[in-house]
């Protein structure tokens, strides 16, 4: 299938790095931003900037309307049942910490079990680990099958009546696999537990339906889906949110304050204390609009084609170890690999000389690195705006780096 | 790609050290200090055996990239048999060098093979790799400084 080239929409992709054209293959860390998103930020500050939910003047109403319109957009984007179930945070990390500090603080007790997977990003691991330490709860980890998928037999053994909470990434930021969230949610619910889903690596790559997934909480960031940094989302089921005490207090989240008492605003304002990241929300709205204009069928088809070229190219090369499944059908647009005998930092520096920007390190997943018996890997990740020629540039540069270090 | 540019960082001396590490391994019953590089998870342990105001034995162990391993290897050559005070000065000079600051010719000579790592200054993301073992040695010298000999 011929690919549509979206590069012109992303001004940064015209820059040169080390004298070479920028080949950006680190969208799993953060995506690039289309002009439409950049324009929305500029337009907001040029025409509509005012604080939200406060002023009675026209400008404040404009800002508030735009801000709340994005809540509706996000609600539809993830098919949340009510707009009140969607609130804005700083990031996926803040969303997940929020669940740990509210739901976790209120409902997890001594000897309760929290089930995680070994592929979790630190942001969906450390908050639960620290909660478990505070509450004397226990952590259980679901491992992987030999081909790098989540071991669902182990999940069935580990999720039991003792389990209070299951926390899992929808898509791994290292292995590229998408986990069977529906099946995990069913296991959790059969055992009276809730499921918290880290959607950071999923939302920009395929349609997400939080009701179909039956997720109790679903967290994601704007910056991995073409929006600015500093804006995140948390979705929670309404009956759960209504039971939770706010983690932060201050402006915007109150109903009435006296010297000694406060009543809180309704959900979702209750959970958005202080002036929010208004421009970030506006940017997120523009990003969703842009993604919908490109369309899921194009996004998924282009990313599958790019991933195939990347995965097959790496698998064909001698002396390359590819982590995660080798079966394309199981693979999202993230591929972690190592050049045998060459440290990933050296590989990444070599690729950088060719303008090819990839991540090298532990990808905020040190327990997974330990599980895979390595300290670090190289990681290339693609988005629909990449081109087959860019994948080829990576593969060519990688062959040269290999030659340089192994000759 | 410009492999020429890659050659500016990974000079022959560095590649030789990385392939044939000097003073690599563990010294029994010798004080050591371990540092890790939080961006990649690499770990380096440096050990120093100081007697009579002189580094009698030095070793490093752990895993890392070409730059951090080669840098640790050249460091052991540079610091061996130095006094703790001289070692501190050499570590400081090396730090200046990889940060891109000028150091005088004498200091450069004393740094020997390590001076080649000055090229790291052109690769700011790798300065941390080059400095890891030196930071470990520096901290260990401070820790051991108060010990009566």
JSON list of N, CA and C in Angstrom, two decimals, chain A residues 17-60:
[
{"chain": "A", "resi": 17, "resn": "UNK", "atom": "N", "xyz": [20.34, 17.10, 11.69]},
{"chain": "A", "resi": 17, "resn": "UNK", "atom": "CA", "xyz": [21.06, 16.74, 12.92]},
{"chain": "A", "resi": 17, "resn": "UNK", "atom": "C", "xyz": [22.43, 16.22, 12.51]},
{"chain": "A", "resi": 18, "resn": "UNK", "atom": "N", "xyz": [23.47, 16.82, 13.05]},
{"chain": "A", "resi": 18, "resn": "UNK", "atom": "CA", "xyz": [24.84, 16.42, 12.70]},
{"chain": "A", "resi": 18, "resn": "UNK", "atom": "C", "xyz": [25.05, 16.39, 11.18]},
{"chain": "A", "resi": 19, "resn": "UNK", "atom": "N", "xyz": [24.45, 17.36, 10.52]},
{"chain": "A", "resi": 19, "resn": "UNK", "atom": "CA", "xyz": [24.64, 17.48, 9.07]},
{"chain": "A", "resi": 19, "resn": "UNK", "atom": "C", "xyz": [23.80, 16.54, 8.24]},
{"chain": "A", "resi": 20, "resn": "UNK", "atom": "N", "xyz": [22.98, 15.72, 8.91]},
{"chain": "A", "resi": 20, "resn": "UNK", "atom": "CA", "xyz": [22.15, 14.74, 8.20]},
{"chain": "A", "resi": 20, "resn": "UNK", "atom": "C", "xyz": [20.68, 15.08, 8.42]},
{"chain": "A", "resi": 21, "resn": "UNK", "atom": "N", "xyz": [19.79, 14.63, 7.53]},
{"chain": "A", "resi": 21, "resn": "UNK", "atom": "CA", "xyz": [18.36, 14.89, 7.78]},
{"chain": "A", "resi": 21, "resn": "UNK", "atom": "C", "xyz": [17.91, 14.20, 9.07]},
{"chain": "A", "resi": 22, "resn": "UNK", "atom": "N", "xyz": [17.12, 14.89, 9.86]},
{"chain": "A", "resi": 22, "resn": "UNK", "atom": "CA", "xyz": [16.61, 14.30, 11.09]},
{"chain": "A", "resi": 22, "resn": "UNK", "atom": "C", "xyz": [15.76, 13.07, 10.78]},
{"chain": "A", "resi": 23, "resn": "UNK", "atom": "N", "xyz": [16.15, 11.94, 11.36]},
{"chain": "A", "resi": 23, "resn": "UNK", "atom": "CA", "xyz": [15.35, 10.71, 11.27]},
{"chain": "A", "resi": 23, "resn": "UNK", "atom": "C", "xyz": [14.88, 10.41, 12.68]},
{"chain": "A", "resi": 24, "resn": "UNK", "atom": "N", "xyz": [13.67, 10.83, 12.98]},
{"chain": "A", "resi": 24, "resn": "UNK", "atom": "CA", "xyz": [13.20, 10.77, 14.36]},
{"chain": "A", "resi": 24, "resn": "UNK", "atom": "C", "xyz": [12.50, 9.43, 14.62]},
{"chain": "A", "resi": 25, "resn": "UNK", "atom": "N", "xyz": [13.16, 8.57, 15.37]},
{"chain": "A", "resi": 25, "resn": "UNK", "atom": "CA", "xyz": [12.60, 7.25, 15.67]},
{"chain": "A", "resi": 25, "resn": "UNK", "atom": "C", "xyz": [12.49, 7.05, 17.18]},
{"chain": "A", "resi": 26, "resn": "UNK", "atom": "N", "xyz": [12.01, 8.10, 17.85]},
{"chain": "A", "resi": 26, "resn": "UNK", "atom": "CA", "xyz": [11.83, 8.02, 19.31]},
{"chain": "A", "resi": 26, "resn": "UNK", "atom": "C", "xyz": [10.46, 8.56, 19.72]},
{"chain": "A", "resi": 27, "resn": "UNK", "atom": "N", "xyz": [9.46, 8.28, 18.92]},
{"chain": "A", "resi": 27, "resn": "UNK", "atom": "CA", "xyz": [8.11, 8.78, 19.23]},
{"chain": "A", "resi": 27, "resn": "UNK", "atom": "C", "xyz": [7.53, 8.13, 20.47]},
{"chain": "A", "resi": 28, "resn": "UNK", "atom": "N", "xyz": [8.05, 6.96, 20.86]},
{"chain": "A", "resi": 28, "resn": "UNK", "atom": "CA", "xyz": [7.56, 6.33, 22.08]},
{"chain": "A", "resi": 28, "resn": "UNK", "atom": "C", "xyz": [7.97, 7.15, 23.31]},
{"chain": "A", "resi": 29, "resn": "UNK", "atom": "N", "xyz": [9.04, 7.92, 23.18]},
{"chain": "A", "resi": 29, "resn": "UNK", "atom": "CA", "xyz": [9.44, 8.81, 24.28]},
{"chain": "A", "resi": 29, "resn": "UNK", "atom": "C", "xyz": [8.58, 10.07, 24.26]},
{"chain": "A", "resi": 30, "resn": "UNK", "atom": "N", "xyz": [8.53, 10.71, 23.11]},
{"chain": "A", "resi": 30, "resn": "UNK", "atom": "CA", "xyz": [7.56, 11.79, 22.90]},
{"chain": "A", "resi": 30, "resn": "UNK", "atom": "C", "xyz": [7.37, 11.95, 21.40]},
{"chain": "A", "resi": 31, "resn": "UNK", "atom": "N", "xyz": [6.14, 12.23, 21.01]},
{"chain": "A", "resi": 31, "resn": "UNK", "atom": "CA", "xyz": [5.87, 12.41, 19.59]},
{"chain": "A", "resi": 31, "resn": "UNK", "atom": "C", "xyz": [6.26, 13.82, 19.18]},
{"chain": "A", "resi": 32, "resn": "UNK", "atom": "N", "xyz": [6.44, 14.02, 17.89]},
{"chain": "A", "resi": 32, "resn": "UNK", "atom": "CA", "xyz": [6.60, 15.38, 17.38]},
{"chain": "A", "resi": 32, "resn": "UNK", "atom": "C", "xyz": [5.21, 16.03, 17.28]},
{"chain": "A", "resi": 33, "resn": "UNK", "atom": "N", "xyz": [5.20, 17.35, 17.09]},
{"chain": "A", "resi": 33, "resn": "UNK", "atom": "CA", "xyz": [3.93, 18.08, 17.12]},
{"chain": "A", "resi": 33, "resn": "UNK", "atom": "C", "xyz": [3.62, 18.67, 15.75]},
{"chain": "A", "resi": 34, "resn": "UNK", "atom": "N", "xyz": [2.40, 18.44, 15.27]},
{"chain": "A", "resi": 34, "resn": "UNK", "atom": "CA", "xyz": [2.02, 19.02, 13.98]},
{"chain": "A", "resi": 34, "resn": "UNK", "atom": "C", "xyz": [1.80, 20.53, 14.11]},
{"chain": "A", "resi": 35, "resn": "UNK", "atom": "N", "xyz": [1.91, 21.22, 12.99]},
{"chain": "A", "resi": 35, "resn": "UNK", "atom": "CA", "xyz": [1.69, 22.68, 12.97]},
{"chain": "A", "resi": 35, "resn": "UNK", "atom": "C", "xyz": [0.33, 23.03, 13.55]},
{"chain": "A", "resi": 36, "resn": "UNK", "atom": "N", "xyz": [-0.67, 22.16, 13.33]},
{"chain": "A", "resi": 36, "resn": "UNK", "atom": "CA", "xyz": [-2.03, 22.44, 13.82]},
{"chain": "A", "resi": 36, "resn": "UNK", "atom": "C", "xyz": [-2.05, 22.58, 15.34]},
{"chain": "A", "resi": 37, "resn": "UNK", "atom": "N", "xyz": [-1.24, 21.78, 16.02]},
{"chain": "A", "resi": 37, "resn": "UNK", "atom": "CA", "xyz": [-1.18, 21.85, 17.49]},
{"chain": "A", "resi": 37, "resn": "UNK", "atom": "C", "xyz": [-0.42, 23.11, 17.92]},
{"chain": "A", "resi": 38, "resn": "UNK", "atom": "N", "xyz": [0.67, 23.38, 17.23]},
{"chain": "A", "resi": 38, "resn": "UNK", "atom": "CA", "xyz": [1.46, 24.58, 17.55]},
{"chain": "A", "resi": 38, "resn": "UNK", "atom": "C", "xyz": [0.61, 25.82, 17.33]},
{"chain": "A", "resi": 39, "resn": "UNK", "atom": "N", "xyz": [-0.15, 25.84, 16.22]},
{"chain": "A", "resi": 39, "resn": "UNK", "atom": "CA", "xyz": [-1.02, 26.98, 15.92]},
{"chain": "A", "resi": 39, "resn": "UNK", "atom": "C", "xyz": [-2.10, 27.16, 16.99]},
{"chain": "A", "resi": 40, "resn": "UNK", "atom": "N", "xyz": [-2.63, 26.05, 17.48]},
{"chain": "A", "resi": 40, "resn": "UNK", "atom": "CA", "xyz": [-3.70, 26.14, 18.48]},
{"chain": "A", "resi": 40, "resn": "UNK", "atom": "C", "xyz": [-3.18, 26.79, 19.76]},
{"chain": "A", "resi": 41, "resn": "UNK", "atom": "N", "xyz": [-1.93, 26.47, 20.12]},
{"chain": "A", "resi": 41, "resn": "UNK", "atom": "CA", "xyz": [-1.33, 27.07, 21.33]},
{"chain": "A", "resi": 41, "resn": "UNK", "atom": "C", "xyz": [-1.15, 28.57, 21.13]},
{"chain": "A", "resi": 42, "resn": "UNK", "atom": "N", "xyz": [-0.63, 28.93, 19.96]},
{"chain": "A", "resi": 42, "resn": "UNK", "atom": "CA", "xyz": [-0.39, 30.34, 19.67]},
{"chain": "A", "resi": 42, "resn": "UNK", "atom": "C", "xyz": [-1.73, 31.10, 19.64]},
{"chain": "A", "resi": 43, "resn": "UNK", "atom": "N", "xyz": [-2.71, 30.53, 18.98]},
{"chain": "A", "resi": 43, "resn": "UNK", "atom": "CA", "xyz": [-4.01, 31.19, 18.87]},
{"chain": "A", "resi": 43, "resn": "UNK", "atom": "C", "xyz": [-4.65, 31.37, 20.24]},
{"chain": "A", "resi": 44, "resn": "UNK", "atom": "N", "xyz": [-4.50, 30.36, 21.08]},
{"chain": "A", "resi": 44, "resn": "UNK", "atom": "CA", "xyz": [-5.07, 30.47, 22.43]},
{"chain": "A", "resi": 44, "resn": "UNK", "atom": "C", "xyz": [-4.44, 31.66, 23.18]},
{"chain": "A", "resi": 45, "resn": "UNK", "atom": "N", "xyz": [-3.11, 31.76, 23.13]},
{"chain": "A", "resi": 45, "resn": "UNK", "atom": "CA", "xyz": [-2.45, 32.85, 23.85]},
{"chain": "A", "resi": 45, "resn": "UNK", "atom": "C", "xyz": [-2.68, 34.21, 23.17]},
{"chain": "A", "resi": 46, "resn": "UNK", "atom": "N", "xyz": [-2.87, 34.18, 21.86]},
{"chain": "A", "resi": 46, "resn": "UNK", "atom": "CA", "xyz": [-3.09, 35.46, 21.16]},
{"chain": "A", "resi": 46, "resn": "UNK", "atom": "C", "xyz": [-4.52, 35.97, 21.30]},
{"chain": "A", "resi": 47, "resn": "UNK", "atom": "N", "xyz": [-5.47, 35.06, 21.45]},
{"chain": "A", "resi": 47, "resn": "UNK", "atom": "CA", "xyz": [-6.88, 35.49, 21.38]},
{"chain": "A", "resi": 47, "resn": "UNK", "atom": "C", "xyz": [-7.75, 35.13, 22.58]},
{"chain": "A", "resi": 48, "resn": "UNK", "atom": "N", "xyz": [-7.42, 34.06, 23.30]},
{"chain": "A", "resi": 48, "resn": "UNK", "atom": "CA", "xyz": [-8.40, 33.53, 24.26]},
{"chain": "A", "resi": 48, "resn": "UNK", "atom": "C", "xyz": [-7.88, 33.36, 25.69]},
{"chain": "A", "resi": 49, "resn": "UNK", "atom": "N", "xyz": [-6.67, 33.81, 25.98]},
{"chain": "A", "resi": 49, "resn": "UNK", "atom": "CA", "xyz": [-6.10, 33.50, 27.29]},
{"chain": "A", "resi": 49, "resn": "UNK", "atom": "C", "xyz": [-6.82, 34.20, 28.44]},
{"chain": "A", "resi": 50, "resn": "UNK", "atom": "N", "xyz": [-7.35, 33.40, 29.34]},
{"chain": "A", "resi": 50, "resn": "UNK", "atom": "CA", "xyz": [-7.91, 33.88, 30.61]},
{"chain": "A", "resi": 50, "resn": "UNK", "atom": "C", "xyz": [-8.00, 32.67, 31.52]},
{"chain": "A", "resi": 51, "resn": "UNK", "atom": "N", "xyz": [-8.16, 32.89, 32.82]},
{"chain": "A", "resi": 51, "resn": "UNK", "atom": "CA", "xyz": [-8.27, 31.72, 33.70]},
{"chain": "A", "resi": 51, "resn": "UNK", "atom": "C", "xyz": [-9.66, 31.11, 33.56]},
{"chain": "A", "resi": 52, "resn": "UNK", "atom": "N", "xyz": [-9.73, 29.79, 33.79]},
{"chain": "A", "resi": 52, "resn": "UNK", "atom": "CA", "xyz": [-11.00, 29.08, 33.56]},
{"chain": "A", "resi": 52, "resn": "UNK", "atom": "C", "xyz": [-11.79, 28.95, 34.86]},
{"chain": "A", "resi": 53, "resn": "UNK", "atom": "N", "xyz": [-13.09, 28.82, 34.72]},
{"chain": "A", "resi": 53, "resn": "UNK", "atom": "CA", "xyz": [-13.99, 28.57, 35.86]},
{"chain": "A", "resi": 53, "resn": "UNK", "atom": "C", "xyz": [-13.94, 29.65, 36.92]},
{"chain": "A", "resi": 54, "resn": "UNK", "atom": "N", "xyz": [-13.64, 30.90, 36.56]},
{"chain": "A", "resi": 54, "resn": "UNK", "atom": "CA", "xyz": [-13.56, 31.95, 37.57]},
{"chain": "A", "resi": 54, "resn": "UNK", "atom": "C", "xyz": [-14.26, 33.22, 37.14]},
{"chain": "A", "resi": 55, "resn": "UNK", "atom": "N", "xyz": [-13.81, 33.75, 35.98]},
{"chain": "A", "resi": 55, "resn": "UNK", "atom": "CA", "xyz": [-14.25, 35.08, 35.60]},
{"chain": "A", "resi": 55, "resn": "UNK", "atom": "C", "xyz": [-15.69, 35.09, 35.09]},
{"chain": "A", "resi": 56, "resn": "UNK", "atom": "N", "xyz": [-16.34, 36.23, 35.19]},
{"chain": "A", "resi": 56, "resn": "UNK", "atom": "CA", "xyz": [-17.66, 36.37, 34.60]},
{"chain": "A", "resi": 56, "resn": "UNK", "atom": "C", "xyz": [-17.57, 37.14, 33.28]},
{"chain": "A", "resi": 57, "resn": "UNK", "atom": "N", "xyz": [-16.35, 37.56, 32.94]},
{"chain": "A", "resi": 57, "resn": "UNK", "atom": "CA", "xyz": [-16.21, 38.33, 31.71]},
{"chain": "A", "resi": 57, "resn": "UNK", "atom": "C", "xyz": [-16.12, 37.42, 30.48]},
{"chain": "A", "resi": 58, "resn": "UNK", "atom": "N", "xyz": [-16.28, 38.00, 29.32]},
{"chain": "A", "resi": 58, "resn": "UNK", "atom": "CA", "xyz": [-16.40, 37.24, 28.07]},
{"chain": "A", "resi": 58, "resn": "UNK", "atom": "C", "xyz": [-15.16, 36.41, 27.78]},
{"chain": "A", "resi": 59, "resn": "UNK", "atom": "N", "xyz": [-13.98, 37.00, 27.99]},
{"chain": "A", "resi": 59, "resn": "UNK", "atom": "CA", "xyz": [-12.75, 36.28, 27.67]},
{"chain": "A", "resi": 59, "resn": "UNK", "atom": "C", "xyz": [-12.63, 35.01, 28.53]},
{"chain": "A", "resi": 60, "resn": "UNK", "atom": "N", "xyz": [-12.97, 35.15, 29.81]},
{"chain": "A", "resi": 60, "resn": "UNK", "atom": "CA", "xyz": [-12.90, 34.00, 30.70]},
{"chain": "A", "resi": 60, "resn": "UNK", "atom": "C", "xyz": [-13.88, 32.92, 30.26]}
]
